Amino acid sequence: MIEITNLHKRFGKNTVLSGVNLSLQEPGIHAVLGPNGSGKTTLIKSILGMVCPDQGSISIGGQPTGGQWLYRKDLGYLPQIAEFPGNLKVGELFRMIEDLRQQPAAPEPLVERFGLQPFLNKKLSTLSGGTRQKVNLVLTFMFEPPVYILDEPTTGLDPGALIALKELIRTRVGSGALFLITTHIMPLVEEMAQSVIYLLEGKVYFEGSLKTLYTLTGKTHVEPAIAAIAARHHV
Amino acid sequence: MFKIVRYSFQDLLRSRWSYVYFAFYLLLGFVMLFLNHDLAKGVITLMNVIIILVPLIATIFGVMYYYSSREFTALLLAQPIRRSRIFLGQYLGVAGSLSLSLVLGLGLPFVLYGLFRSPAIWDFVLLLVTGVFLNLIFTALAFLVALSNDNRIKGFGYAVLLWLFLAVVYDGIFLLSLILFEEYPLDSFALGATLLNPIDLSRTLILLKLDISALLGYTGAVFKAFFGTSLGMLVSLGVLGLWTAAPVAALVRKARHKDF
Ligand SMILES: Nc1ncnc2c1ncn2[C@@H]1O[C@H](COP(=O)(O)OP(=O)(O)O)[C@@H](O)[C@H]1O
Ligand SMILES: [Mg+2]
């Protein structure tokens, strides 16, 4: 589904991605791991066409994405930082994005699931961080695209919302969707991920299934396993 | 794209600033008419105010809107929408709402004063057309400056400096060079200098229409001598069109390669 070849990106003197290669074919959850500043968000934004890579190519479903826009119909994106026009109301925001995307959307069940009904008529600028993140989630999941890209989706969520999110992801995976998720929550990765991508200083240090990660490193948890991979490359 | 124009426009209709500008132009129109008691004279005084203030207001409003709608932009960038449409749509929303404030705000007092029965009607219409052009041009310049500067203080500063340069400094430099190079033939220089500044160009256009030689000044006289009145007006309108197209094209180009 997503094919990334030799991706390079620099911001001024700061090299953020240096030759990323990735091939995500199977539906399921692909977790992108890596410390802060390792380029996860930049990688994701390159896929979405929000960041313009200096070199390399990205294709989705066999179609190159460079300079294109229509392919974003097939992507559901949850940004790391939820940015909304402050003077819109929550309900208006849902309707606006539905109207702009020209795709059928079903926000109601999600609004209910995340308990957002009391906020539908509230201005977005007045919401707390966790509530904004729930709005962010509804915005992403109210469509049913084949590919989801979630940048640290659990930030600020209460335990109930976290359970709802996990269920939601499982259901969509069940109907054949592909997820690319960045997160720092290792139990989540161990519980759900089908493959792990470890990004460090703009390079992919590991790409493969959890099982491969464990056999390669001789560990039984993700955290020590990626630490072992990082250490191996830094001797 | 029209959806984005509509959403930007709706967003602006909720903003108090749109009404402030509308009220400002309304007041300006009434005051001009009150002071002049005459539609034709009102048009002349109004021209002098408009060619300076419309660019300033468009500059400030354009920069402000760009920075305050960054969240909206970020949201749109992740949707299946062409990048150029996102920025053109927002630009047209802002320039459109400013132009609406201008046309309604000034139009209302003049219509109440009997504009439709006055021979000055076409002068007034041309004044509004020029005002709309200045809105389009300076909103585009403001967007372009803001798009090139992520730091909003810097962007604001550069945009206002650009206005200051075109509205005030440019004429000063021009006059100075006229004095310094007195003995050279300066006609083509004067012609070029007028065409290269949308504010001077607007002034010349309106004065050509009003046909008041005394106010035309040196550059206007050269302009008139070179093109004649009707061709001169056509040329200045055409160049104002180019002045609109150039920053809009630059805006689209810039937007295409920007990282968000
Ligand atoms: N628009 C930008 N302009 C300049 N530098 C940026 C920009 N976006 C990200 N960076 C830099 O790129 C690096 C990687 O950031 P990011 O991709 O957000 O990392 P991560 O998501 O893995 O924490 C950071 O050093 C950050 O400062
Ligand atoms: Mg990040």
Short mmCIF file of C-alpha atoms and ligand atoms in Angstrom, two decimals:
data_model
loop_
_atom_site.label_atom_id
_atom_site.label_comp_id
_atom_site.label_asym_id
_atom_site.label_seq_id
_atom_site.Cartn_x
_atom_site.Cartn_y
_atom_site.Cartn_z
CA MET A 1 0.00 0.00 0.00
CA ILE A 2 2.63 2.56 1.09
CA GLU A 3 6.03 2.47 -0.57
CA ILE A 4 8.76 4.92 0.42
CA THR A 5 12.07 4.99 -1.42
CA ASN A 6 15.21 6.81 -0.36
CA LEU A 7 13.46 9.73 1.31
CA HIS A 8 15.60 12.71 2.31
CA LYS A 9 14.52 15.87 4.08
CA ARG A 10 16.47 18.75 5.55
CA PHE A 11 15.19 21.84 7.34
CA GLY A 12 17.99 24.35 6.76
CA LYS A 13 21.09 22.66 8.17
CA ASN A 14 19.09 20.15 10.17
CA THR A 15 18.98 16.80 8.34
CA VAL A 16 15.82 15.09 9.55
CA LEU A 17 15.34 12.19 7.15
CA SER A 18 18.34 10.65 5.46
CA GLY A 19 17.41 7.87 3.10
CA VAL A 20 14.28 6.32 4.55
CA ASN A 21 13.06 3.17 2.80
CA LEU A 22 9.80 1.57 3.84
CA SER A 23 7.36 -0.81 2.33
CA LEU A 24 4.05 -1.35 4.09
CA GLN A 25 1.91 -3.83 2.22
CA GLU A 26 -0.18 -5.74 4.75
CA PRO A 27 -3.28 -4.34 6.37
CA GLY A 28 -2.85 -4.08 10.13
CA ILE A 29 -0.99 -1.83 12.51
CA HIS A 30 2.49 -0.61 11.71
CA ALA A 31 4.04 1.20 14.62
CA VAL A 32 6.71 3.84 14.06
CA LEU A 33 8.95 4.11 17.11
CA GLY A 34 11.79 6.46 17.85
CA PRO A 35 12.84 9.16 20.31
CA ASN A 36 11.58 12.75 20.07
CA GLY A 37 13.07 14.52 17.11
CA SER A 38 13.89 11.33 15.22
CA GLY A 39 11.74 12.45 12.28
CA LYS A 40 8.51 10.50 12.80
CA THR A 41 6.21 13.45 12.28
CA THR A 42 8.28 14.65 9.32
CA LEU A 43 7.98 11.20 7.73
CA ILE A 44 4.22 11.23 8.24
CA LYS A 45 3.83 14.74 6.91
CA SER A 46 5.85 13.76 3.84
CA ILE A 47 3.36 10.97 3.15
CA LEU A 48 0.54 13.49 3.43
CA GLY A 49 2.27 16.00 1.19
CA MET A 50 2.44 18.63 3.94
CA VAL A 51 6.23 18.47 3.93
CA CYS A 52 7.97 18.44 0.55
CA PRO A 53 10.87 15.92 0.56
CA ASP A 54 14.21 16.97 -0.94
CA GLN A 55 14.79 13.59 -2.53
CA GLY A 56 13.14 10.22 -2.88
CA SER A 57 9.63 9.10 -3.70
CA ILE A 58 6.46 7.96 -1.99
CA SER A 59 3.70 5.99 -3.58
CA ILE A 60 0.37 4.85 -2.25
CA GLY A 61 -1.45 1.99 -3.92
CA GLY A 62 1.15 2.12 -6.69
CA GLN A 63 0.54 5.81 -7.47
CA PRO A 64 3.33 8.33 -6.80
CA THR A 65 2.12 11.07 -4.44
CA GLY A 66 4.48 13.90 -5.47
CA GLY A 67 2.47 17.01 -6.31
CA GLN A 68 -0.79 15.04 -6.17
CA TRP A 69 -3.74 15.71 -3.87
CA LEU A 70 -6.60 13.36 -4.66
CA TYR A 71 -4.88 10.41 -2.96
CA ARG A 72 -5.57 12.10 0.38
CA LYS A 73 -9.16 10.84 -0.03
CA ASP A 74 -7.73 7.46 0.96
CA LEU A 75 -5.89 8.78 4.03
CA GLY A 76 -7.24 9.51 7.46
CA TYR A 77 -4.75 11.68 9.30
CA LEU A 78 -4.63 12.37 13.00
CA PRO A 79 -2.13 15.20 13.58
CA GLN A 80 0.11 15.14 16.63
CA ILE A 81 -1.04 18.59 17.64
CA ALA A 82 -4.74 19.21 17.10
CA GLU A 83 -5.07 22.57 15.41
CA PHE A 84 -8.57 23.88 14.84
CA PRO A 85 -10.01 27.23 13.83
CA GLY A 86 -10.85 28.54 17.30
CA ASN A 87 -14.08 30.34 16.48
CA LEU A 88 -15.83 27.29 15.00
CA LYS A 89 -18.07 25.08 17.06
CA VAL A 90 -17.33 21.37 17.32
CA GLY A 91 -20.40 20.36 15.32
CA GLU A 92 -19.65 22.96 12.64
CA LEU A 93 -16.13 21.62 12.29
CA PHE A 94 -17.41 18.09 11.59
CA ARG A 95 -19.86 19.37 8.98
CA MET A 96 -17.24 21.59 7.37
CA ILE A 97 -14.72 18.79 6.92
CA GLU A 98 -17.42 16.46 5.63
CA ASP A 99 -18.43 19.12 3.12
CA LEU A 100 -14.84 19.79 2.06
CA ARG A 101 -13.93 16.13 1.65
CA GLN A 102 -17.08 15.29 -0.25
CA GLN A 103 -17.18 11.86 1.31
CA PRO A 104 -19.93 10.38 3.45
CA ALA A 105 -19.12 10.82 7.13
CA ALA A 106 -20.66 9.31 10.23
CA PRO A 107 -19.61 11.38 13.24
CA GLU A 108 -22.62 10.58 15.49
CA PRO A 109 -21.62 7.13 16.81
CA LEU A 110 -18.12 8.43 17.48
CA VAL A 111 -19.37 11.53 19.25
CA GLU A 112 -21.37 9.24 21.47
CA ARG A 113 -18.49 6.84 22.04
CA PHE A 114 -16.12 9.61 23.11
CA GLY A 115 -18.82 11.42 25.10
CA LEU A 116 -18.61 14.59 23.07
CA GLN A 117 -22.35 15.41 22.93
CA PRO A 118 -22.13 18.17 25.57
CA PHE A 119 -19.41 19.87 23.52
CA LEU A 120 -21.05 19.94 20.09
CA ASN A 121 -22.14 23.54 20.50
CA LYS A 122 -18.97 24.72 22.20
CA LYS A 123 -16.32 26.76 20.44
CA LEU A 124 -13.16 24.80 19.70
CA SER A 125 -10.97 27.39 21.41
CA THR A 126 -12.64 26.66 24.75
CA LEU A 127 -11.93 22.91 24.82
CA SER A 128 -9.39 21.18 27.06
CA GLY A 129 -6.47 19.27 25.57
CA GLY A 130 -8.04 15.84 26.03
CA THR A 131 -11.36 16.94 24.55
CA ARG A 132 -9.57 18.46 21.55
CA GLN A 133 -7.85 15.14 21.03
CA LYS A 134 -11.24 13.39 21.05
CA VAL A 135 -12.53 15.87 18.46
CA ASN A 136 -9.38 15.14 16.50
CA LEU A 137 -10.17 11.41 16.66
CA VAL A 138 -13.77 11.86 15.52
CA LEU A 139 -12.54 13.95 12.60
CA THR A 140 -10.20 11.14 11.56
CA PHE A 141 -12.51 8.19 12.11
CA MET A 142 -15.76 9.66 10.82
CA PHE A 143 -14.63 8.62 7.34
CA GLU A 144 -13.66 5.10 6.38
CA PRO A 145 -10.51 5.39 4.29
CA PRO A 146 -8.31 2.33 3.64
CA VAL A 147 -5.25 3.96 5.25
CA TYR A 148 -4.96 5.71 8.62
CA ILE A 149 -1.99 7.72 9.76
CA LEU A 150 -2.08 8.53 13.46
CA ASP A 151 0.59 10.70 15.06
CA GLU A 152 0.71 9.95 18.79
CA PRO A 153 -3.03 9.30 19.02
CA THR A 154 -3.11 8.58 22.76
CA THR A 155 -1.86 12.00 23.89
CA GLY A 156 -4.12 13.37 26.61
CA LEU A 157 -6.74 10.61 26.42
CA ASP A 158 -8.43 9.30 29.54
CA PRO A 159 -8.53 5.48 30.05
CA GLY A 160 -12.09 5.20 28.74
CA ALA A 161 -11.26 7.04 25.55
CA LEU A 162 -8.13 4.95 25.15
CA ILE A 163 -10.20 1.76 25.25
CA ALA A 164 -12.65 3.24 22.74
CA LEU A 165 -9.75 4.15 20.46
CA LYS A 166 -8.27 0.65 20.62
CA GLU A 167 -11.63 -0.90 19.80
CA LEU A 168 -12.05 1.48 16.91
CA ILE A 169 -8.67 0.62 15.49
CA ARG A 170 -9.34 -3.11 15.85
CA THR A 171 -12.67 -2.83 14.05
CA ARG A 172 -11.14 -0.94 11.14
CA VAL A 173 -8.21 -3.34 10.92
CA GLY A 174 -10.80 -6.10 10.84
CA SER A 175 -12.31 -4.56 7.74
CA GLY A 176 -8.91 -4.44 6.04
CA ALA A 177 -7.48 -1.01 6.90
CA LEU A 178 -3.78 -0.22 7.21
CA PHE A 179 -2.59 1.87 10.15
CA LEU A 180 0.64 3.77 10.48
CA ILE A 181 0.91 4.87 14.11
CA THR A 182 3.62 6.69 16.01
CA THR A 183 3.56 6.23 19.74
CA HIS A 184 5.68 6.09 22.86
CA ILE A 185 3.31 3.70 24.64
CA MET A 186 5.11 0.36 24.40
CA PRO A 187 2.33 -1.82 25.89
CA LEU A 188 0.09 -0.54 23.10
CA VAL A 189 2.65 -1.64 20.52
CA GLU A 190 3.10 -5.06 22.11
CA GLU A 191 -0.62 -5.54 22.30
CA MET A 192 -1.61 -4.43 18.82
CA ALA A 193 1.21 -3.87 16.34
CA GLN A 194 1.80 -6.28 13.53
CA SER A 195 5.04 -4.65 12.52
CA VAL A 196 7.48 -2.22 14.05
CA ILE A 197 9.57 0.45 12.38
CA TYR A 198 12.36 1.92 14.42
CA LEU A 199 13.44 5.36 13.27
CA LEU A 200 16.55 7.01 14.67
CA GLU A 201 18.21 10.19 13.44
CA GLY A 202 16.33 10.00 10.17
CA LYS A 203 17.18 6.39 9.32
CA VAL A 204 15.21 3.17 9.63
CA TYR A 205 17.16 0.89 11.97
CA PHE A 206 14.62 -1.88 12.09
CA GLU A 207 11.58 -2.86 10.10
CA GLY A 208 9.76 -6.13 10.70
CA SER A 209 7.31 -8.04 12.84
CA LEU A 210 7.40 -8.12 16.63
CA LYS A 211 8.49 -11.74 16.46
CA THR A 212 11.46 -10.93 14.26
CA LEU A 213 12.37 -8.08 16.61
CA TYR A 214 12.35 -10.42 19.60
CA THR A 215 14.34 -13.23 17.94
CA LEU A 216 16.87 -10.78 16.49
CA THR A 217 17.58 -9.19 19.85
CA GLY A 218 16.85 -12.05 22.20
CA LYS A 219 14.47 -9.85 24.23
CA THR A 220 10.84 -10.35 25.12
CA HIS A 221 9.69 -6.71 25.21
CA VAL A 222 9.80 -3.90 22.71
CA GLU A 223 11.55 -1.37 24.90
CA PRO A 224 14.75 -3.37 25.61
CA ALA A 225 14.67 -4.76 22.08
CA ILE A 226 14.88 -1.37 20.39
CA ALA A 227 17.42 -0.26 22.98
CA ALA A 228 19.52 -3.24 21.94
CA ILE A 229 19.21 -2.26 18.28
CA ALA A 230 20.17 1.33 19.03
CA ALA A 231 23.18 0.16 21.06
CA ARG A 232 24.29 -2.21 18.32
CA HIS A 233 24.55 0.66 15.83
CA HIS A 234 26.27 3.04 18.17
CA VAL A 235 29.36 1.01 19.11
CA MET B 1 -12.04 26.22 -4.22
CA PHE B 2 -15.29 28.13 -3.85
CA LYS B 3 -16.04 26.19 -0.71
CA ILE B 4 -12.84 27.52 0.80
CA VAL B 5 -13.69 31.04 -0.33
CA ARG B 6 -17.06 30.58 1.33
CA TYR B 7 -15.65 29.27 4.60
CA SER B 8 -13.04 32.03 4.75
CA PHE B 9 -15.70 34.57 3.99
CA GLN B 10 -18.03 33.19 6.65
CA ASP B 11 -15.16 33.20 9.09
CA LEU B 12 -14.54 36.87 8.32
CA LEU B 13 -18.21 37.73 8.67
CA ARG B 14 -17.91 36.58 12.27
CA SER B 15 -14.92 38.75 12.82
CA ARG B 16 -15.56 42.15 14.29
CA TRP B 17 -12.89 43.65 12.03
CA SER B 18 -14.98 43.27 8.88
CA TYR B 19 -17.62 45.46 10.50
CA VAL B 20 -15.07 47.92 11.76
CA TYR B 21 -13.81 48.44 8.21
CA PHE B 22 -17.32 48.68 6.85
CA ALA B 23 -18.20 51.28 9.47
CA PHE B 24 -14.97 53.11 8.76
CA TYR B 25 -15.67 53.39 5.03
CA LEU B 26 -19.25 54.37 5.72
CA LEU B 27 -18.10 57.14 8.01
CA LEU B 28 -15.45 58.21 5.53
CA GLY B 29 -18.05 58.49 2.76
CA PHE B 30 -20.42 60.58 4.86
CA VAL B 31 -17.66 62.83 6.17
CA MET B 32 -16.30 63.45 2.67
CA LEU B 33 -19.74 64.40 1.40
CA PHE B 34 -20.43 66.54 4.45
CA LEU B 35 -17.17 68.43 4.01
CA ASN B 36 -17.47 68.89 0.26
CA HIS B 37 -21.21 69.24 -0.31
CA ASP B 38 -20.54 68.10 -3.82
CA LEU B 39 -20.23 64.65 -5.32
CA ALA B 40 -17.48 65.52 -7.82
CA LYS B 41 -15.29 67.19 -5.20
CA GLY B 42 -16.09 64.37 -2.81
CA VAL B 43 -14.65 61.93 -5.31
CA ILE B 44 -11.34 63.81 -5.53
CA THR B 45 -10.83 64.06 -1.77
CA LEU B 46 -11.87 60.47 -1.39
CA MET B 47 -9.31 59.40 -4.00
CA ASN B 48 -6.46 60.85 -2.00
CA VAL B 49 -7.60 58.99 1.08
CA ILE B 50 -8.37 55.73 -0.69
CA ILE B 51 -5.13 55.23 -2.55
CA ILE B 52 -3.18 55.40 0.71
CA LEU B 53 -5.59 53.81 3.18
CA VAL B 54 -6.99 50.93 1.14
CA PRO B 55 -3.50 49.46 0.63
CA LEU B 56 -2.70 49.90 4.33
CA ILE B 57 -5.90 48.22 5.46
CA ALA B 58 -5.50 45.38 2.95
CA THR B 59 -1.90 44.86 4.09
CA ILE B 60 -2.75 44.70 7.77
CA PHE B 61 -5.87 42.63 7.31
CA GLY B 62 -4.17 40.22 4.89
CA VAL B 63 -1.27 39.54 7.24
CA MET B 64 -3.54 39.23 10.26
CA TYR B 65 -5.86 36.81 8.51
CA TYR B 66 -3.02 34.66 7.22
CA TYR B 67 -1.49 34.19 10.65
CA SER B 68 -4.78 33.74 12.47
CA SER B 69 -6.02 31.13 10.01
CA ARG B 70 -2.97 28.88 10.25
CA GLU B 71 -5.00 26.22 12.06
CA PHE B 72 -7.61 26.25 9.33
CA THR B 73 -4.82 25.94 6.74
CA ALA B 74 -3.22 23.03 8.60
CA LEU B 75 -6.56 21.25 8.67
CA LEU B 76 -7.15 21.80 4.97
CA LEU B 77 -3.68 20.62 3.97
CA ALA B 78 -4.48 17.10 5.15
CA GLN B 79 -7.66 16.94 3.05
CA PRO B 80 -7.95 15.96 -0.61
CA ILE B 81 -7.69 19.56 -1.79
CA ARG B 82 -5.14 21.10 -4.11
CA ARG B 83 -2.67 23.31 -2.27
CA SER B 84 -3.09 26.18 -4.69
CA ARG B 85 -6.85 26.09 -4.07
CA ILE B 86 -6.38 26.36 -0.32
CA PHE B 87 -4.37 29.54 -0.56
CA LEU B 88 -6.23 31.09 -3.49
CA GLY B 89 -9.51 30.40 -1.73
CA GLN B 90 -8.41 32.09 1.48
CA TYR B 91 -6.94 34.98 -0.48
CA LEU B 92 -10.15 35.54 -2.41
CA GLY B 93 -12.17 35.30 0.80
CA VAL B 94 -10.14 38.08 2.43
CA ALA B 95 -9.82 40.32 -0.64
CA GLY B 96 -13.51 39.77 -1.36
CA SER B 97 -14.69 40.70 2.10
CA LEU B 98 -12.47 43.80 2.14
CA SER B 99 -13.78 44.84 -1.25
CA LEU B 100 -17.34 44.32 -0.12
CA SER B 101 -16.75 46.56 2.91
CA LEU B 102 -15.26 49.19 0.62
CA VAL B 103 -17.93 49.14 -2.06
CA LEU B 104 -20.87 49.00 0.35
CA GLY B 105 -19.34 51.37 2.89
CA LEU B 106 -18.55 54.10 0.39
CA GLY B 107 -21.35 53.33 -2.03
CA LEU B 108 -24.13 53.74 0.48
CA PRO B 109 -23.53 57.41 1.40
CA PHE B 110 -22.92 58.36 -2.22
CA VAL B 111 -26.06 56.63 -3.41
CA LEU B 112 -28.07 58.34 -0.67
CA TYR B 113 -26.60 61.63 -1.81
CA GLY B 114 -28.00 61.14 -5.29
CA LEU B 115 -25.13 59.42 -7.07
CA PHE B 116 -27.38 57.90 -9.73
CA ARG B 117 -28.51 61.34 -10.86
CA SER B 118 -25.03 62.79 -10.84
CA PRO B 119 -22.61 63.05 -13.78
CA ALA B 120 -19.88 62.03 -11.33
CA ILE B 121 -21.20 58.46 -11.24
CA TRP B 122 -18.57 57.02 -13.56
CA ASP B 123 -15.80 58.82 -11.75
CA PHE B 124 -17.06 57.23 -8.57
CA VAL B 125 -17.37 53.80 -10.15
CA LEU B 126 -13.80 54.03 -11.41
CA LEU B 127 -12.72 55.04 -7.91
CA LEU B 128 -14.32 51.91 -6.51
CA VAL B 129 -12.81 49.71 -9.25
CA THR B 130 -9.39 51.12 -8.45
CA GLY B 131 -10.04 50.55 -4.74
CA VAL B 132 -10.93 46.91 -5.44
CA PHE B 133 -7.72 46.49 -7.47
CA LEU B 134 -5.69 47.96 -4.62
CA ASN B 135 -7.40 45.51 -2.25
CA LEU B 136 -6.56 42.58 -4.53
CA ILE B 137 -2.96 43.70 -4.99
CA PHE B 138 -2.11 44.49 -1.39
CA THR B 139 -3.90 41.47 0.06
CA ALA B 140 -1.85 39.29 -2.31
CA LEU B 141 1.37 41.07 -1.32
CA ALA B 142 0.46 40.66 2.36
CA PHE B 143 -0.23 36.93 1.92
CA LEU B 144 3.02 36.54 0.04
CA VAL B 145 5.04 38.25 2.78
CA ALA B 146 3.26 36.27 5.52
CA LEU B 147 3.78 32.99 3.67
CA SER B 148 7.49 33.74 3.43
CA ASN B 149 7.84 34.53 7.15
CA ASP B 150 6.79 32.04 9.80
CA ASN B 151 7.52 34.63 12.45
CA ARG B 152 4.44 36.79 12.58
CA ILE B 153 6.17 39.86 14.03
CA LYS B 154 8.65 39.83 11.16
CA GLY B 155 5.94 39.20 8.59
CA PHE B 156 3.87 42.05 9.94
CA GLY B 157 6.87 44.36 9.94
CA TYR B 158 7.95 43.55 6.39
CA ALA B 159 4.42 43.92 5.04
CA VAL B 160 3.95 47.34 6.62
CA LEU B 161 7.40 48.40 5.39
CA LEU B 162 6.39 47.37 1.89
CA TRP B 163 3.27 49.51 2.14
CA LEU B 164 5.29 52.42 3.53
CA PHE B 165 7.74 52.10 0.67
CA LEU B 166 5.12 52.06 -2.07
CA ALA B 167 2.83 54.67 -0.50
CA VAL B 168 5.34 57.19 0.78
CA VAL B 169 9.04 56.52 0.24
CA TYR B 170 8.74 55.71 -3.46
CA ASP B 171 7.40 59.16 -4.32
CA GLY B 172 10.11 60.78 -2.25
CA ILE B 173 12.87 58.91 -4.06
CA PHE B 174 11.21 59.68 -7.35
CA LEU B 175 11.00 63.43 -6.66
CA LEU B 176 14.56 63.44 -5.43
CA SER B 177 15.80 61.82 -8.61
CA LEU B 178 13.83 64.32 -10.67
CA ILE B 179 15.68 67.13 -8.94
CA LEU B 180 19.07 65.41 -9.11
CA PHE B 181 18.86 64.55 -12.79
CA GLU B 182 17.11 67.71 -13.88
CA GLU B 183 19.10 68.16 -17.04
CA TYR B 184 18.38 64.69 -18.43
CA PRO B 185 15.26 63.76 -20.38
CA LEU B 186 13.26 61.92 -17.79
CA ASP B 187 10.01 61.17 -19.56
CA SER B 188 10.49 57.45 -20.00
CA PHE B 189 11.88 57.20 -16.48
CA ALA B 190 8.76 58.90 -15.15
CA LEU B 191 6.57 56.60 -17.18
CA GLY B 192 8.34 53.53 -15.87
CA ALA B 193 8.28 54.79 -12.30
CA THR B 194 4.51 55.24 -12.46
CA LEU B 195 3.86 51.82 -13.96
CA LEU B 196 6.04 50.14 -11.33
CA ASN B 197 4.03 51.41 -8.39
CA PRO B 198 0.38 50.38 -8.13
CA ILE B 199 -0.44 53.35 -5.90
CA ASP B 200 0.95 55.93 -8.33
CA LEU B 201 -0.69 54.08 -11.15
CA SER B 202 -4.08 54.25 -9.41
CA ARG B 203 -3.72 57.95 -8.78
CA THR B 204 -2.84 58.60 -12.42
CA LEU B 205 -5.73 56.47 -13.61
CA ILE B 206 -8.30 58.35 -11.58
CA LEU B 207 -6.89 61.77 -12.44
CA LEU B 208 -6.91 60.89 -16.13
CA LYS B 209 -10.59 60.06 -15.81
CA LEU B 210 -11.35 63.20 -13.85
CA ASP B 211 -9.35 65.10 -16.46
CA ILE B 212 -7.91 67.61 -14.02
CA SER B 213 -4.55 68.56 -15.51
CA ALA B 214 -3.62 70.73 -12.56
CA LEU B 215 -3.62 67.72 -10.26
CA LEU B 216 -1.98 65.33 -12.68
CA GLY B 217 1.53 66.45 -11.80
CA TYR B 218 4.63 65.77 -13.83
CA THR B 219 4.26 61.99 -14.14
CA GLY B 220 0.56 62.19 -14.94
CA ALA B 221 1.24 64.78 -17.61
CA VAL B 222 3.92 62.58 -19.16
CA PHE B 223 1.56 59.65 -18.99
CA LYS B 224 -1.20 61.59 -20.67
CA ALA B 225 1.11 62.98 -23.34
CA PHE B 226 2.44 59.52 -24.10
CA PHE B 227 -0.78 57.47 -24.17
CA GLY B 228 -3.58 60.01 -24.43
CA THR B 229 -6.51 59.85 -22.05
CA SER B 230 -8.43 56.77 -23.12
CA LEU B 231 -5.45 54.60 -24.03
CA GLY B 232 -3.77 55.82 -20.86
CA MET B 233 -6.70 54.59 -18.80
CA LEU B 234 -6.76 51.25 -20.58
CA VAL B 235 -3.04 50.81 -20.07
CA SER B 236 -3.22 51.68 -16.39
CA LEU B 237 -6.14 49.29 -15.84
CA GLY B 238 -4.23 46.57 -17.69
CA VAL B 239 -1.11 47.13 -15.64
CA LEU B 240 -3.16 47.08 -12.42
CA GLY B 241 -4.38 43.68 -13.64
CA LEU B 242 -0.77 42.56 -14.07
CA TRP B 243 0.00 43.94 -10.64
CA THR B 244 -2.72 41.68 -9.26
CA ALA B 245 -1.71 38.59 -11.24
CA ALA B 246 2.01 38.77 -10.39
CA PRO B 247 1.82 38.48 -6.58
CA VAL B 248 -1.00 35.92 -6.84
CA ALA B 249 1.15 33.76 -9.13
CA ALA B 250 4.12 34.19 -6.76
CA LEU B 251 1.86 33.20 -3.87
CA VAL B 252 0.79 29.96 -5.55
CA ARG B 253 4.40 29.12 -6.43
CA LYS B 254 5.60 29.79 -2.91
CA ALA B 255 2.76 27.79 -1.36
CA ARG B 256 3.58 24.78 -3.52
CA HIS B 257 7.02 24.30 -1.99
CA LYS B 258 6.37 25.25 1.60
CA ASP B 259 6.60 22.79 4.49
CA PHE B 260 3.87 22.84 7.13
N1 LIG C 1 8.70 22.88 9.64
C1 LIG C 1 9.89 22.66 10.23
N2 LIG C 1 10.89 23.57 10.11
C2 LIG C 1 12.09 23.37 10.68
N3 LIG C 1 12.41 22.29 11.40
C3 LIG C 1 11.49 21.34 11.58
C4 LIG C 1 10.18 21.48 11.00
N4 LIG C 1 9.46 20.37 11.33
C5 LIG C 1 10.27 19.60 12.07
N5 LIG C 1 11.49 20.16 12.23
C6 LIG C 1 12.63 19.57 12.95
O1 LIG C 1 12.79 18.25 12.50
C7 LIG C 1 13.23 17.40 13.55
C8 LIG C 1 12.35 16.17 13.61
O2 LIG C 1 11.08 16.54 14.04
P1 LIG C 1 9.84 15.56 14.03
O3 LIG C 1 9.71 14.97 12.68
O4 LIG C 1 8.69 16.34 14.54
O5 LIG C 1 10.28 14.46 15.07
P2 LIG C 1 9.40 13.45 15.94
O6 LIG C 1 8.00 13.51 15.43
O7 LIG C 1 10.05 12.12 15.72
O8 LIG C 1 9.52 13.89 17.34
C9 LIG C 1 13.23 18.24 14.81
O9 LIG C 1 14.56 18.60 15.10
C10 LIG C 1 12.42 19.46 14.44
O10 LIG C 1 12.90 20.59 15.10
MG MG C 2 6.27 13.95 16.33
#
